Short mmCIF file of C-alpha atoms in Angstrom, two decimals:
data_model
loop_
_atom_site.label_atom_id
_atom_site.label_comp_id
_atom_site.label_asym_id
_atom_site.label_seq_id
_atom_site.Cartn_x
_atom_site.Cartn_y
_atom_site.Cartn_z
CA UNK A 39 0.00 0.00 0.00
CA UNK A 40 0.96 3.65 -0.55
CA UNK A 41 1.78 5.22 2.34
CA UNK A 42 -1.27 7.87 1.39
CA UNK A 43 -3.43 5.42 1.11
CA UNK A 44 -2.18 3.46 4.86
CA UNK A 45 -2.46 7.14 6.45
CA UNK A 46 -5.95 7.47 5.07
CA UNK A 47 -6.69 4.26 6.50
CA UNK A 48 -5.60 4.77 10.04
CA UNK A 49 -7.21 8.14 9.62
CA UNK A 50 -10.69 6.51 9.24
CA UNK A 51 -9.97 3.75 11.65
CA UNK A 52 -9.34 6.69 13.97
CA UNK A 53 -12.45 9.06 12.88
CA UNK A 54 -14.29 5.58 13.37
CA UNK A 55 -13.11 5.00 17.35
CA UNK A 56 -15.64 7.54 19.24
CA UNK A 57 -18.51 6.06 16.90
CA UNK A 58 -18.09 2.43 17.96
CA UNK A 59 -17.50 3.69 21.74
CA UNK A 60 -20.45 5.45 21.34
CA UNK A 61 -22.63 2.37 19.65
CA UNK A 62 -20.95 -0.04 22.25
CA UNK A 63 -21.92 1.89 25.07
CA UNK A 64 -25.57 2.27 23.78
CA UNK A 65 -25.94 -1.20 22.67
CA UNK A 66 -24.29 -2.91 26.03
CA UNK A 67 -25.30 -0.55 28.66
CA UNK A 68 -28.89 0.87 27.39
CA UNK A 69 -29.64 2.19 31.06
CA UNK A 70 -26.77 3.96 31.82
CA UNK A 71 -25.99 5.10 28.39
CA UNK A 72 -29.53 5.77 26.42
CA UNK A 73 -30.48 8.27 24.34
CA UNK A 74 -29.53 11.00 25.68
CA UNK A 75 -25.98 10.41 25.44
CA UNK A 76 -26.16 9.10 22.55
CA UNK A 77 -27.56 12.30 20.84
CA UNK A 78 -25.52 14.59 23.24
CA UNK A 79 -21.82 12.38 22.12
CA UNK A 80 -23.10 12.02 18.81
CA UNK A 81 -23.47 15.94 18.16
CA UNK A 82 -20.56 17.10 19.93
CA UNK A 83 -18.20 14.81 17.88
CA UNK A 84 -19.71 16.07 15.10
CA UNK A 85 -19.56 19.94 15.76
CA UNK A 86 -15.44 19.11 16.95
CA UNK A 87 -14.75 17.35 13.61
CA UNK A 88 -16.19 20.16 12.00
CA UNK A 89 -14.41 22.89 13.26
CA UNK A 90 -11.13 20.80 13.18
CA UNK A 91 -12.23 20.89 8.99
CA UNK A 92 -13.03 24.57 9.49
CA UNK A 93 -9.51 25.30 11.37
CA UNK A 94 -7.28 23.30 8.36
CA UNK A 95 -7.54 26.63 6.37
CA UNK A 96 -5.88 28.75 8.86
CA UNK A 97 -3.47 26.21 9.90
CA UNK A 98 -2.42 25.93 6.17
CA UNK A 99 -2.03 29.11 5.69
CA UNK A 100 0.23 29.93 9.15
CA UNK A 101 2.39 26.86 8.81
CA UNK A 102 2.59 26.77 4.94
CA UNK A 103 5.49 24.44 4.70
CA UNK A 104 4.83 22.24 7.82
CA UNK A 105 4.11 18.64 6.92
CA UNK A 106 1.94 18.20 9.45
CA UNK A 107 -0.47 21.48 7.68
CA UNK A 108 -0.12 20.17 4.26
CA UNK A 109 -1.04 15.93 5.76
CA UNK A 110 -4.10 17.58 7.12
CA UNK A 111 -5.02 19.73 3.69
CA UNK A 112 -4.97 16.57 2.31
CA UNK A 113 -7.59 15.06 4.72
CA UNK A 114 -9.60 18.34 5.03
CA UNK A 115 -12.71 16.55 3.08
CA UNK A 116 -12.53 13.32 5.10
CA UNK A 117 -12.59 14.96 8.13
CA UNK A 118 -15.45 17.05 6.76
CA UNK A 119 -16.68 13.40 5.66
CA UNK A 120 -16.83 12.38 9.23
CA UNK A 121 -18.26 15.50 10.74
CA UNK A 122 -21.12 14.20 8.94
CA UNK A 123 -21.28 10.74 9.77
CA UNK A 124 -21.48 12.03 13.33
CA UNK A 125 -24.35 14.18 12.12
CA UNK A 126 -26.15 11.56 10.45
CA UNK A 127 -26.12 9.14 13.85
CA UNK A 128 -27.29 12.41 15.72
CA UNK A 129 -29.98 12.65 13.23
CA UNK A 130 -30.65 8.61 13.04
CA UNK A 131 -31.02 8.45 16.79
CA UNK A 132 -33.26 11.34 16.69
CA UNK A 133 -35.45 9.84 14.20
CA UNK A 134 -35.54 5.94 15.75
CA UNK A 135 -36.04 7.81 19.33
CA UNK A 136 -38.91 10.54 17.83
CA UNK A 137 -40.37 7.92 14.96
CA UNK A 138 -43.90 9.35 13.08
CA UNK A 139 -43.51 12.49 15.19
CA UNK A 140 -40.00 13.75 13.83
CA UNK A 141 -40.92 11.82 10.45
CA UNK A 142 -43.96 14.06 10.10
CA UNK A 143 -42.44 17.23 10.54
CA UNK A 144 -44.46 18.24 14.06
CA UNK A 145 -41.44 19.15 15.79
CA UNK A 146 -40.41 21.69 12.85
CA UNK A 147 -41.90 25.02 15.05
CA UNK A 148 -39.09 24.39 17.58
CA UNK A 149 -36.04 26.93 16.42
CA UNK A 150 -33.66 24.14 17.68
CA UNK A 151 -35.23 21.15 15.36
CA UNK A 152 -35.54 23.55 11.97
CA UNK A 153 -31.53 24.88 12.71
CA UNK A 154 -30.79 21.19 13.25
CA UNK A 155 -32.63 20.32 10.05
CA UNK A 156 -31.50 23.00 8.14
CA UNK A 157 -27.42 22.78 8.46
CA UNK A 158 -28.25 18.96 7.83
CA UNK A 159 -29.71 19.26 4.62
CA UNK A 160 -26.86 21.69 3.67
CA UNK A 161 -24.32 19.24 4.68
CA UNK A 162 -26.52 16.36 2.51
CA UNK A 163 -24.60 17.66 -0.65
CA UNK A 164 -21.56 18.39 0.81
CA UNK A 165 -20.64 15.37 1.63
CA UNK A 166 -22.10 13.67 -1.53
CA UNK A 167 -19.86 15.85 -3.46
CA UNK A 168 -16.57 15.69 -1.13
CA UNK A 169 -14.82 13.26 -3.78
CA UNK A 170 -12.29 13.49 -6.31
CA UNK A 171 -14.40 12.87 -9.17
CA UNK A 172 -17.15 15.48 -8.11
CA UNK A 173 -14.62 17.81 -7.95
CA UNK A 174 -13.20 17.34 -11.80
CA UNK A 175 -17.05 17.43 -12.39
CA UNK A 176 -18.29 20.56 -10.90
CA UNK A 177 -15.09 22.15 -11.56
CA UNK A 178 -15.19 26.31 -9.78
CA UNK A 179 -18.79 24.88 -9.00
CA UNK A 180 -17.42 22.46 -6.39
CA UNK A 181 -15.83 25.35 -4.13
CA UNK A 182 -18.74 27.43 -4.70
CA UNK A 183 -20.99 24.93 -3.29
CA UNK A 184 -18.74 24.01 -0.67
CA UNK A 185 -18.93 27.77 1.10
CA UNK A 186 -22.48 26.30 2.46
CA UNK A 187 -20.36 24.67 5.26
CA UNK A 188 -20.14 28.47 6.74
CA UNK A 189 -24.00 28.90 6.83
CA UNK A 190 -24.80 24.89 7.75
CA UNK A 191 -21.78 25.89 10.75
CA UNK A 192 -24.15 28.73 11.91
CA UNK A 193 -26.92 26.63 12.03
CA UNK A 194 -25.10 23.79 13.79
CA UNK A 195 -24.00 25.55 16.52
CA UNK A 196 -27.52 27.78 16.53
CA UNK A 197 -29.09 24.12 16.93
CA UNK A 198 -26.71 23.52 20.00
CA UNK A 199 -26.75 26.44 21.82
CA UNK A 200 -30.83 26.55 21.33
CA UNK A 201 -31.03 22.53 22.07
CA UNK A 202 -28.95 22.60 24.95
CA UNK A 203 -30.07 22.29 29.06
CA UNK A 204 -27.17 24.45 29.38
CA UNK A 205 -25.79 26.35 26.47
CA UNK A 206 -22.24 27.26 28.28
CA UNK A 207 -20.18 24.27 26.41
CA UNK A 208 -22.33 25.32 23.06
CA UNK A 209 -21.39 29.21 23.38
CA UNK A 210 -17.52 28.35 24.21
CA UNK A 211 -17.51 26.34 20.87
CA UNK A 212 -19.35 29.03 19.04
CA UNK A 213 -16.51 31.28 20.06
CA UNK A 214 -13.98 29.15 19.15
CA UNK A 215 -15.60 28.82 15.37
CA UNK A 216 -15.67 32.67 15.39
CA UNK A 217 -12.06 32.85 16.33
CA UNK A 218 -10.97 29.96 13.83
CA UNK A 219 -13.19 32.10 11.19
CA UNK A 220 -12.15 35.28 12.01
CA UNK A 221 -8.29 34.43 11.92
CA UNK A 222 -9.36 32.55 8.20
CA UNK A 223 -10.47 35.61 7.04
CA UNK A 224 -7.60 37.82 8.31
CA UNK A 225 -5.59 34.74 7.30
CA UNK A 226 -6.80 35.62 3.69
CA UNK A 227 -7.04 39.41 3.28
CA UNK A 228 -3.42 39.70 4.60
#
């Protein structure tokens, strides 16, 4: 194997780690570990992944030449991959535990379900498209579309600090997205 290729590999076996913890503990010890952890672990791993995706621009751009900063530009889209494989077992346990209610759309009036929903359905083609030959495909298209993981961010971490018991964790993050976002953008003008 390429040594690409073996790095990918024990990238994904890592990304993969807090997911089986996760269905292990749920599937082993239901009464200690139910739903709510599962939706709470599930979401959080996938807001970190994505600002970790969100932060490789910055770090690219300060450490230009590091190895380390060019390894992770070349893993930017898996780890935006698994940001949404997180998001999709949030969403999958809050569709088994919710069933015709979430299915129907009757929890849609609640700000924290439709921001939830929202940044979801914004990261639906995002990571359909996060592939070599969608980007020869799409071409300038592909980066165009891919600026909707700024707006499906927003809503993320709207959906967390307005789903929250206590939004203290879910502001902190927000922050650090702002700071990652703001030093992007200063990253870039300069």
């Amino acid at each position: 194997m390429k040594p690409i290729r073996t790095s990918r590999l024990t990238l994904w076996f890592v990304l993969a780690l807090p997911a089986l913890a996760l269905g292990g503990q749920w599937a082993f010890t239901p009464e200690a570990y139910g739903y709510g952890h599962a939706i709470a672990d599930s979401g959080d791993w996938a807001a970190w992944l994505l600002m970790v995706t969100l932060a490789v621009t910055p770090v690219r751009l300060l450490f230009r030449k590091q190895r380390w900063a060019q390894w992770l530009m070349r893993h930017r889209r898996d780890l935006g991959v698994a940001s949404f494989a997180y998001a999709a077992i949030h969403t999958g346990a809050y569709l088994w535990k919710k069933g015709a209610l979430a299915w129907s759309g009757g929890e849609l009036g609640q700000d924290f379900i439709l921001a939830g929903w929202l940044a979801f359905a914004l990261f639906v083609p995002l990571a359909v498209t996060s592939n070599d030959k969608s980007m020869r495909t799409l071409k300038r298209s592909w980066k165009a579309l891919h600026r909707l993981v700024y707006p499906a961010a927003v809503l993320t971490f709207l959906h967390w600090i307005w789903s929250a018991f206590d939004p203290t964790t879910a502001w902190i993050h927000a922050g650090i997205l702002a700071a990652i976002e703001g030093l992007r953008l200063w990253l870039q003008r300069r």
